[in-house]
Short mmCIF file of C-alpha atoms in Angstrom, two decimals:
data_model
loop_
_atom_site.label_atom_id
_atom_site.label_comp_id
_atom_site.label_asym_id
_atom_site.label_seq_id
_atom_site.Cartn_x
_atom_site.Cartn_y
_atom_site.Cartn_z
CA MET A 1 -27.00 -5.44 7.51
CA HIS A 2 -23.99 -6.99 9.22
CA ILE A 3 -23.46 -10.47 10.69
CA THR A 4 -23.56 -10.48 14.54
CA LEU A 5 -22.57 -12.75 17.26
CA GLU A 6 -26.39 -13.70 17.54
CA ASP A 7 -26.39 -14.69 13.92
CA LEU A 8 -23.36 -17.02 14.67
CA ASP A 9 -25.25 -18.57 17.54
CA LEU A 10 -27.83 -19.75 15.07
CA LEU A 11 -25.28 -22.16 13.39
CA ASN A 12 -24.93 -25.54 14.26
CA GLU A 13 -21.39 -26.94 14.85
CA GLU A 14 -21.08 -28.36 11.46
CA GLU A 15 -22.22 -24.95 9.86
CA PHE A 16 -19.91 -22.98 12.19
CA ILE A 17 -16.88 -25.02 11.21
CA GLU A 18 -17.77 -24.58 7.58
CA ALA A 19 -18.11 -20.76 8.03
CA GLU A 20 -14.81 -20.62 9.87
CA LYS A 21 -13.14 -22.50 7.04
CA GLU A 22 -14.62 -20.30 4.42
CA ALA A 23 -13.62 -17.17 6.26
CA GLU A 24 -10.06 -18.47 6.59
CA ARG A 25 -9.92 -19.27 2.88
CA LEU A 26 -10.98 -15.81 1.94
CA MET A 27 -8.56 -14.20 4.34
CA ALA A 28 -5.79 -16.35 2.78
CA VAL A 29 -6.60 -15.01 -0.73
CA TRP A 30 -6.46 -11.45 0.59
CA GLU A 31 -3.18 -12.19 2.37
CA VAL A 32 -1.55 -13.64 -0.70
CA LYS A 33 -2.44 -10.60 -2.75
CA ASN A 34 -0.91 -8.46 0.08
CA LEU A 35 2.15 -10.62 0.10
CA ARG A 36 2.70 -10.38 -3.61
CA GLY A 37 2.09 -6.56 -3.54
CA ARG A 38 4.79 -6.27 -0.83
CA ALA A 39 7.14 -8.38 -2.88
CA ALA A 40 6.47 -6.23 -5.96
CA ILE A 41 7.76 -3.15 -4.00
CA PHE A 42 10.99 -4.92 -3.10
CA HIS A 43 11.36 -5.86 -6.66
CA ASP A 44 11.55 -2.10 -7.65
CA ASP A 45 13.56 -1.10 -4.51
CA GLN A 46 16.87 -2.98 -4.97
CA HIS A 47 19.02 -1.65 -2.25
CA ILE A 48 21.28 -4.74 -1.86
CA GLY A 49 21.63 -6.02 1.71
CA GLN A 50 19.13 -3.62 3.21
CA LYS A 51 17.33 -5.27 6.08
CA ARG A 52 13.82 -5.86 5.13
CA LYS A 53 10.85 -8.20 6.14
CA GLU A 54 11.38 -11.65 4.92
CA LEU A 55 8.55 -12.49 2.43
CA LYS A 56 10.03 -15.87 1.31
CA ALA A 57 9.60 -19.25 2.88
CA MET A 58 13.24 -19.56 3.97
CA ASP A 59 12.48 -22.21 6.44
CA HIS A 60 10.65 -24.50 4.12
CA PRO A 61 12.61 -27.85 3.71
CA SER A 62 12.50 -27.33 -0.07
CA PHE A 63 13.57 -23.76 -0.11
CA ASP A 64 17.21 -23.03 -1.42
CA ARG A 65 18.04 -20.62 1.43
CA GLU A 66 21.83 -20.24 0.48
CA GLY A 67 21.09 -19.81 -3.20
CA GLU A 68 18.48 -17.08 -2.35
CA ILE A 69 20.91 -15.10 -0.16
CA ALA A 70 23.66 -15.36 -2.65
CA PHE A 71 21.28 -14.04 -5.42
CA ARG A 72 20.07 -11.18 -3.31
CA MET A 73 23.71 -10.04 -2.56
CA LYS A 74 24.79 -9.91 -6.25
CA PRO A 75 24.54 -6.70 -7.96
CA VAL A 76 23.41 -6.72 -11.57
CA VAL A 77 23.87 -2.93 -12.28
CA ASP A 78 26.73 -0.50 -11.21
CA SER A 79 24.51 2.06 -9.76
CA LEU A 80 20.74 2.17 -8.79
CA GLU A 81 20.54 5.50 -10.59
CA GLY A 82 17.96 5.48 -13.28
CA ASN A 83 16.93 1.90 -12.61
CA MET A 84 13.18 0.99 -11.99
CA LEU A 85 11.20 -2.15 -12.14
CA ILE A 86 7.45 -1.59 -11.75
CA HIS A 87 5.47 -4.73 -12.40
CA PRO A 88 1.85 -3.93 -11.26
CA LEU A 89 -0.10 -7.04 -10.48
CA THR A 90 -3.57 -7.52 -12.15
CA THR A 91 -5.97 -10.41 -12.88
CA PRO A 92 -5.41 -12.54 -9.94
CA VAL A 93 -6.34 -16.23 -9.79
CA ILE A 94 -5.78 -17.69 -6.38
CA GLU A 95 -6.59 -21.12 -5.02
CA VAL A 96 -6.19 -22.13 -1.36
CA ASP A 97 -6.04 -25.69 -0.25
CA ASP A 98 -8.38 -27.26 2.43
CA THR A 99 -5.95 -26.70 5.30
CA CYS A 100 -5.63 -23.03 4.37
CA THR A 101 -1.93 -23.29 4.68
CA LYS A 102 -1.09 -23.42 0.89
CA ALA A 103 -2.10 -21.25 -2.01
CA ARG A 104 -1.33 -21.19 -5.64
CA ALA A 105 -1.71 -17.96 -7.76
CA VAL A 106 -1.24 -16.53 -11.05
CA PHE A 107 -1.31 -12.82 -11.60
CA TRP A 108 -0.78 -10.92 -14.96
CA SER A 109 1.18 -7.82 -15.23
CA ILE A 110 1.90 -4.77 -17.52
CA GLY A 111 5.01 -3.06 -16.43
CA ILE A 112 7.52 -0.28 -17.06
CA GLU A 113 11.16 -0.35 -16.38
CA GLY A 114 14.32 1.83 -16.57
CA LEU A 115 17.62 -0.03 -17.00
CA SER A 116 21.15 1.40 -16.73
CA LYS A 117 23.62 -1.29 -16.35
CA PHE A 118 26.97 0.73 -16.38
CA ARG A 119 25.63 4.25 -15.44
CA GLU A 120 24.86 4.72 -19.13
CA LYS A 121 21.71 6.63 -20.02
CA PRO A 122 18.78 4.26 -18.95
CA MET A 123 16.75 2.22 -21.46
CA ALA A 124 12.96 2.71 -21.04
CA ILE A 125 11.36 -0.72 -21.22
CA LEU A 126 7.81 -1.86 -21.49
CA SER A 127 7.14 -5.41 -20.26
CA LEU A 128 4.22 -7.81 -20.14
CA GLY A 129 4.28 -10.83 -17.99
CA MET A 130 2.76 -13.10 -15.44
CA VAL A 131 3.68 -13.99 -11.73
CA PRO A 132 2.88 -17.62 -11.08
CA GLY A 133 3.63 -18.80 -7.47
CA THR A 134 3.09 -21.11 -4.56
CA HIS A 135 2.68 -19.70 -1.14
CA VAL A 136 2.80 -21.36 2.30
CA LYS A 137 1.61 -20.28 5.68
CA MET A 138 4.44 -20.67 8.20
CA ASN A 139 4.25 -19.55 11.80
CA GLY A 140 1.10 -17.69 11.12
CA GLU A 141 2.39 -15.76 8.11
CA TRP A 142 2.10 -16.28 4.42
CA ARG A 143 5.32 -16.58 2.61
CA ILE A 144 6.50 -17.04 -1.03
CA LEU A 145 7.70 -20.67 -1.51
CA ALA A 146 8.17 -20.44 -5.24
CA GLY A 147 7.47 -18.19 -8.27
CA ASN A 148 9.02 -15.29 -10.11
CA TRP A 149 7.94 -12.88 -12.74
CA GLN A 150 7.57 -14.68 -16.12
CA ARG A 151 8.30 -12.64 -19.19
CA THR A 152 5.86 -12.38 -22.07
CA THR A 153 7.43 -9.26 -23.72
CA LYS A 154 10.32 -6.98 -22.58
CA ASN A 155 11.16 -4.38 -25.13
CA GLU A 156 12.95 -1.11 -25.58
CA TYR A 157 9.88 1.12 -25.33
CA HIS A 158 10.16 2.69 -28.82
CA ALA A 159 11.22 -0.60 -30.58
CA GLY A 160 8.00 -2.44 -29.63
CA TRP A 161 7.50 -6.08 -28.67
CA ILE A 162 7.51 -7.47 -32.23
CA ASP A 163 10.99 -6.34 -33.03
CA ASP A 164 12.74 -6.34 -29.70
CA MET A 165 13.16 -8.67 -26.66
CA GLN A 166 15.42 -7.65 -23.81
CA ALA A 167 17.04 -10.53 -21.96
CA THR A 168 16.96 -10.79 -18.21
CA ASN A 169 19.81 -8.63 -16.87
CA THR A 170 22.42 -10.91 -15.13
CA ARG A 171 26.14 -10.75 -14.54
CA PRO A 172 27.67 -12.29 -16.53
CA PRO A 173 25.10 -11.58 -19.29
CA LEU A 174 22.88 -14.58 -20.39
CA THR A 175 23.22 -15.71 -24.03
CA LYS A 176 20.10 -15.82 -26.01
CA GLU A 177 19.83 -19.49 -25.48
CA GLN A 178 20.37 -19.33 -21.74
CA ASP A 179 17.81 -16.54 -21.52
CA ARG A 180 15.33 -18.63 -23.48
CA ASN A 181 15.74 -21.39 -20.98
CA PHE A 182 15.33 -19.04 -18.01
CA LEU A 183 12.64 -16.34 -17.50
CA GLY A 184 12.22 -15.99 -21.41
CA LYS A 185 11.13 -19.59 -21.76
CA TYR A 186 7.59 -18.84 -22.67
CA ALA A 187 8.23 -15.24 -23.95
CA TYR A 188 6.58 -13.95 -27.09
CA GLN A 189 8.20 -14.83 -30.37
CA LYS A 190 6.93 -13.49 -33.62
CA ASP A 191 7.56 -16.84 -35.48
CA GLU A 192 6.07 -19.15 -32.83
CA VAL A 193 2.73 -20.06 -31.49
CA ARG A 194 2.44 -18.98 -27.99
CA LYS A 195 2.42 -21.68 -25.35
CA PRO A 196 -0.41 -21.38 -22.66
CA VAL A 197 1.96 -21.28 -19.60
CA PRO A 198 1.35 -20.64 -16.72
CA CYS A 199 -2.15 -22.19 -16.51
CA PRO A 200 -3.99 -20.29 -13.74
CA PRO A 201 -4.57 -22.60 -10.79
CA MET A 202 -7.86 -24.56 -11.34
CA LYS A 203 -10.47 -25.29 -8.67
CA ASP A 204 -9.06 -28.80 -8.29
CA THR A 205 -5.45 -27.71 -8.24
CA TRP A 206 -4.77 -29.03 -4.71
CA GLN A 207 -6.53 -32.44 -5.30
CA LYS A 208 -4.75 -32.85 -8.60
CA TYR A 209 -1.26 -31.58 -7.47
CA PRO A 210 -1.33 -31.94 -3.58
CA ASP A 211 2.50 -31.48 -3.19
CA GLU A 212 3.30 -27.79 -2.79
CA THR A 213 6.76 -28.24 -4.28
CA ASP A 214 5.22 -29.60 -7.50
CA PRO A 215 5.27 -26.89 -10.20
CA SER A 216 3.47 -29.02 -12.80
CA TRP A 217 0.18 -27.35 -12.32
CA GLN A 218 1.43 -24.41 -14.32
CA PHE A 219 2.05 -26.66 -17.37
CA GLN A 220 -1.20 -28.62 -17.33
CA ASN A 221 -2.34 -26.91 -20.59
CA ILE A 222 0.71 -28.26 -22.49
CA GLU A 223 0.65 -31.81 -20.76
CA GLU A 224 -2.90 -32.46 -21.82
CA MET B 1 -16.24 -27.02 21.38
CA ILE B 2 -17.37 -23.68 19.97
CA ASP B 3 -16.69 -21.16 22.62
CA MET B 4 -17.17 -17.30 22.67
CA GLU B 5 -13.57 -16.75 21.60
CA ARG B 6 -14.03 -18.76 18.47
CA LYS B 7 -17.17 -16.99 17.69
CA LYS B 8 -15.56 -13.55 18.18
CA ASN B 9 -12.63 -14.59 15.95
CA LEU B 10 -14.96 -15.61 13.21
CA LEU B 11 -16.88 -12.41 13.46
CA LEU B 12 -13.73 -10.33 13.32
CA LYS B 13 -12.71 -12.19 10.14
CA ILE B 14 -16.13 -11.57 8.59
CA LYS B 15 -15.98 -7.87 9.57
CA LYS B 16 -12.55 -7.61 7.94
CA LEU B 17 -13.53 -9.26 4.79
CA GLU B 18 -16.58 -7.02 4.57
CA ALA B 19 -14.40 -4.01 4.92
CA TYR B 20 -11.87 -5.35 2.45
CA THR B 21 -14.51 -5.54 -0.26
CA GLU B 22 -16.21 -2.16 0.68
CA ILE B 23 -12.89 -0.30 0.63
CA GLN B 24 -11.96 -1.63 -2.74
CA ASN B 25 -15.41 -0.60 -4.11
CA THR B 26 -15.17 2.85 -2.50
CA MET B 27 -11.72 3.47 -3.87
CA GLY B 28 -12.81 2.10 -7.30
CA ARG B 29 -15.78 4.47 -7.36
CA MET B 30 -13.68 7.20 -6.31
CA ILE B 31 -11.20 6.59 -9.17
CA ALA B 32 -13.92 6.35 -11.64
CA ALA B 33 -15.30 9.69 -10.49
CA VAL B 34 -11.85 11.18 -10.89
CA ASN B 35 -11.48 9.71 -14.50
CA PHE B 36 -15.01 11.12 -15.40
CA ARG B 37 -14.09 14.46 -13.55
CA ARG B 38 -17.15 14.30 -11.22
CA LYS B 39 -15.78 16.58 -8.60
CA GLU B 40 -18.65 16.47 -6.16
CA GLU B 41 -18.78 12.70 -6.28
CA VAL B 42 -14.95 12.47 -5.54
CA LEU B 43 -15.56 14.67 -2.44
CA SER B 44 -18.52 12.33 -1.32
CA TYR B 45 -15.99 9.61 -0.75
CA PHE B 46 -13.97 11.71 1.75
CA ALA B 47 -14.52 11.78 5.45
CA LEU B 48 -15.11 15.53 5.38
CA ASP B 49 -16.35 15.57 8.89
CA GLN B 50 -13.04 14.34 10.20
CA GLU B 51 -11.07 17.50 11.36
CA ASP B 52 -7.88 16.14 9.84
CA VAL B 53 -9.22 14.81 6.61
CA SER B 54 -6.63 15.38 3.92
CA PHE B 55 -5.26 14.63 0.50
CA GLU B 56 -1.88 15.20 -1.02
CA TYR B 57 -1.15 15.17 -4.76
CA ALA B 58 2.25 14.66 -6.21
CA ASP B 59 4.24 17.92 -5.50
CA GLU B 60 1.06 20.16 -5.30
CA GLY B 61 1.20 19.97 -1.46
CA VAL B 62 -1.07 18.61 1.33
CA PHE B 63 -4.61 19.83 1.55
CA LYS B 64 -5.73 19.37 5.11
CA GLY B 65 -9.08 19.96 6.62
CA LYS B 66 -12.50 20.02 4.98
CA HIS B 67 -12.15 23.48 3.42
CA ALA B 68 -8.63 22.66 2.00
CA VAL B 69 -9.64 19.31 0.63
CA GLN B 70 -12.69 20.87 -1.21
CA ALA B 71 -10.51 23.56 -2.43
CA GLY B 72 -7.85 21.15 -3.60
CA ILE B 73 -10.28 18.95 -5.44
CA ASP B 74 -11.67 21.86 -7.03
CA TYR B 75 -8.21 23.01 -8.11
CA LEU B 76 -7.42 19.69 -9.66
CA LEU B 77 -10.82 18.71 -11.13
CA GLY B 78 -12.80 21.94 -11.03
CA THR B 79 -12.83 22.78 -14.79
CA GLU B 80 -15.37 21.48 -17.21
CA ILE B 81 -14.12 18.50 -19.21
CA ARG B 82 -13.63 19.49 -22.81
CA PRO B 83 -13.63 17.57 -26.11
CA GLY B 84 -10.39 15.43 -26.43
CA GLU B 85 -9.50 15.51 -22.69
CA MET B 86 -9.10 12.25 -20.91
CA ILE B 87 -7.57 10.90 -17.72
CA ASP B 88 -7.75 7.22 -17.05
CA LEU B 89 -6.23 5.91 -13.84
CA GLN B 90 -6.53 2.32 -12.77
CA LEU B 91 -6.02 0.52 -9.52
CA THR B 92 -3.79 -2.52 -9.25
CA THR B 93 -1.54 -4.51 -6.88
CA PRO B 94 -3.69 -3.85 -3.70
CA VAL B 95 -2.12 -4.11 -0.31
CA ILE B 96 -4.82 -3.55 2.27
CA GLU B 97 -4.75 -3.90 6.05
CA VAL B 98 -7.88 -3.43 8.12
CA ALA B 99 -7.19 -2.52 11.90
CA ASP B 100 -8.22 -5.25 14.39
CA ASP B 101 -10.76 -2.89 15.88
CA CYS B 102 -12.33 -2.47 12.32
CA GLU B 103 -12.44 1.30 12.80
CA THR B 104 -9.72 2.24 10.23
CA ALA B 105 -7.80 0.70 7.34
CA ARG B 106 -4.58 1.30 5.36
CA ALA B 107 -4.29 0.65 1.79
CA LEU B 108 -1.87 0.97 -1.12
CA TRP B 109 -2.49 0.61 -4.74
CA TRP B 110 -0.21 0.86 -7.94
CA SER B 111 -1.83 2.95 -10.62
CA PRO B 112 -1.00 2.76 -14.18
CA GLY B 113 -2.76 5.47 -16.18
CA ALA B 114 -2.97 7.49 -19.38
CA ALA B 115 -4.08 10.90 -20.24
CA SER B 116 -4.90 13.21 -23.26
CA VAL B 117 -4.14 16.75 -22.46
CA LEU B 118 -5.24 19.67 -24.70
CA ARG B 119 -2.80 21.81 -26.50
CA GLU B 120 -3.04 25.05 -28.29
CA GLY B 121 -3.44 24.69 -32.04
CA GLU B 122 -2.65 20.91 -32.27
CA ASP B 123 -4.03 17.70 -31.30
CA PRO B 124 -4.09 16.61 -27.61
CA GLN B 125 -0.97 15.25 -26.11
CA ALA B 126 -1.02 11.65 -25.19
CA GLN B 127 0.66 11.14 -21.78
CA TRP B 128 1.46 8.26 -19.43
CA ILE B 129 0.63 9.08 -15.77
CA TRP B 130 1.60 6.25 -13.40
CA GLY B 131 1.56 6.55 -9.76
CA ASP B 132 0.63 5.14 -6.38
CA PHE B 133 -2.28 5.69 -4.00
CA ALA B 134 -1.55 5.35 -0.24
CA VAL B 135 -4.78 5.80 1.66
CA ASP B 136 -6.08 5.65 5.21
CA PHE B 137 -9.76 4.89 5.59
CA ILE B 138 -12.03 5.49 8.44
CA TYR B 139 -15.41 3.79 9.19
CA GLU B 140 -18.08 6.30 10.04
CA ASN B 141 -21.84 6.00 9.99
CA GLU B 142 -21.50 2.46 8.72
CA THR B 143 -19.48 3.52 5.70
CA TRP B 144 -15.85 3.40 4.81
CA LYS B 145 -14.50 6.89 3.96
CA ILE B 146 -11.25 8.15 2.61
CA TRP B 147 -9.57 9.88 5.52
CA HIS B 148 -6.08 10.65 4.23
CA LEU B 149 -5.13 10.10 0.61
CA HIS B 150 -1.73 10.49 -0.83
CA TYR B 151 -1.00 10.22 -4.57
CA PHE B 152 2.63 9.74 -5.52
CA THR B 153 3.76 10.32 -9.15
CA LEU B 154 5.84 7.62 -10.64
CA ILE B 155 6.04 8.65 -14.19
CA HIS B 156 4.40 11.46 -16.14
CA CYS B 157 5.57 11.91 -19.67
CA ASP B 158 4.68 12.30 -23.34
CA TYR B 159 3.51 8.92 -24.63
CA HIS B 160 5.76 9.07 -27.67
CA LYS B 161 8.86 10.10 -25.88
CA GLY B 162 8.73 7.85 -22.79
CA TRP B 163 9.78 8.22 -19.17
CA VAL B 164 13.42 8.23 -19.77
CA ASP B 165 13.49 10.93 -22.59
CA ASP B 166 10.72 13.06 -21.18
CA THR B 167 11.04 14.28 -17.59
CA SER B 168 9.39 17.70 -18.37
CA LEU B 169 6.06 16.83 -16.66
CA ILE B 170 7.25 15.10 -13.41
CA ASN B 171 7.44 18.32 -11.40
CA ARG B 172 4.80 21.12 -11.21
CA LYS B 173 5.34 24.36 -13.08
CA ASN B 174 7.06 27.16 -11.13
CA THR B 175 3.75 28.87 -10.41
CA PRO B 176 2.51 29.77 -6.93
CA MET B 177 1.45 26.91 -4.77
CA HIS B 178 -2.27 26.79 -3.92
CA GLU B 179 -2.94 28.97 -0.94
CA GLU B 180 -4.72 26.19 1.01
CA SER B 181 -1.71 23.73 0.46
CA GLN B 182 0.82 22.72 3.08
CA PRO B 183 4.36 21.48 2.08
CA THR B 184 4.62 18.33 0.08
CA THR B 185 5.91 15.38 2.28
CA TRP B 186 7.45 13.20 -0.49
CA HIS B 187 7.99 13.68 -4.15
CA ASN B 188 10.40 11.21 -5.93
CA PRO B 189 9.10 10.25 -9.35
CA TYR B 190 11.18 8.18 -11.72
CA HIS B 191 14.07 10.14 -13.16
CA PRO B 192 17.06 8.84 -15.09
CA LYS B 193 19.32 10.30 -12.44
CA ALA B 194 17.23 9.32 -9.36
CA ILE B 195 17.13 6.20 -7.15
CA ARG B 196 13.95 4.35 -6.15
CA TYR B 197 13.30 3.80 -2.49
CA GLY B 198 10.10 1.67 -2.39
CA ILE B 199 8.06 4.61 -1.13
CA PRO B 200 5.06 4.51 -0.58
CA ALA B 201 5.58 1.57 1.58
CA ALA B 202 3.16 -1.10 2.11
CA PRO B 203 0.91 -1.07 5.19
CA TYR B 204 1.56 -3.68 7.83
CA PRO B 205 -0.96 -5.47 10.13
CA TYR B 206 -2.02 -3.18 13.03
CA ASP B 207 -4.55 -3.17 15.84
CA THR B 208 -5.72 0.33 16.18
CA TRP B 209 -4.94 3.69 14.79
CA ARG B 210 -2.05 5.65 16.47
CA LYS B 211 -0.88 8.98 15.75
CA GLU B 212 2.81 8.09 15.68
CA ASP B 213 2.12 5.71 12.68
CA GLU B 214 0.30 8.21 10.57
CA ASN B 215 3.19 8.41 8.09
CA TRP B 216 3.29 4.69 7.45
CA MET B 217 3.48 5.20 3.69
CA LEU B 218 6.65 7.18 4.01
CA ARG B 219 8.51 4.57 6.04
CA ASN B 220 11.82 3.70 4.47
CA ASP B 221 12.43 1.02 7.25
CA LYS B 222 11.30 -2.11 5.41
CA THR B 223 11.65 -4.51 8.31
CA ARG B 224 7.94 -4.84 9.07
#
């Protein structure tokens, strides 16, 4: 049993507009999942400078375009040989605003990696994390405005997550303190109580935090 | 003013959303049937009446046409499941595009998985089996069916050794290829000496099926 044009004829104007809005909202949820899936592929395929479809909201006034381009052009390993970053996306929670042009999301992720910084034998890494983010629709396309993979665990495969925590690989390398203030801020620590960050976007996220550049929705569990 | 164009637009969105749900359910049921080794059920999700129905599995080749697909599924899933055996593939990171004519769809999933494989004289071997599914669907007789399915191996290794130390399982044994199989189109699993290319690619929005786009999942041009 499928909906037909005749079914739509039965709707009054108010009902039709409501149906349009709901369809648009559900399409947005789908498109945000697609967008993040595409971004995950580029996360794994790190050919620097290769032309590719733009997925970020480079033209949004709040977006640091120059910083993004500089970040993309900077190698963090000598060779791509043996390197892999697979962070599958699971457990999506996505909330779209009333205009269907802004969406907040949190995904969870269990991932595997191979890391070879200087052409040495790669390290097998098992990682758990989340991907919180804000997305905006610009010129008819959904783009990522903000939000990166946030680490929970990232350990040498055999060492396990109790005994090992690998820092984010940067050049120059981060100190433990710097890493803790960057993507490792909410990472698992065996001697600490875990902080409930990011909070998945709640149903009222756009009423409570209407500004798309406001990241505080992620921290509402620790602000309460 | 609610004109015919608005009605048609809404109807198209509803049809696409219905397809989106149906496709994910079909693929989820198919994977469950693979995991429970229900060969006949797996086959029931394929569009066997389509002349060019196909599936490709890792480096086992392409099985094309009804007879070859049946033979290939039998080859992979045909034996009785024995005590201690397990395969458990999961679907994550969906990127799904339904054509504007709602006659076909393209989809990609990342698939973390695990297995227990029987060994002579010792306990089963615990294995990681991670890969990707790139699939074309076709709408026939009011049902979404799997038209072309391509499984790409990412890692296949002994659980205890991990994907860097154990590459012994990523390529098939040097035994004769199945007589119904045609040459493999792409096989580039993770290897400490290999480079990642972001293949399979994500599908992009499209209006209708065109023969020239049939290898969308092998596209290394990432500009769309």
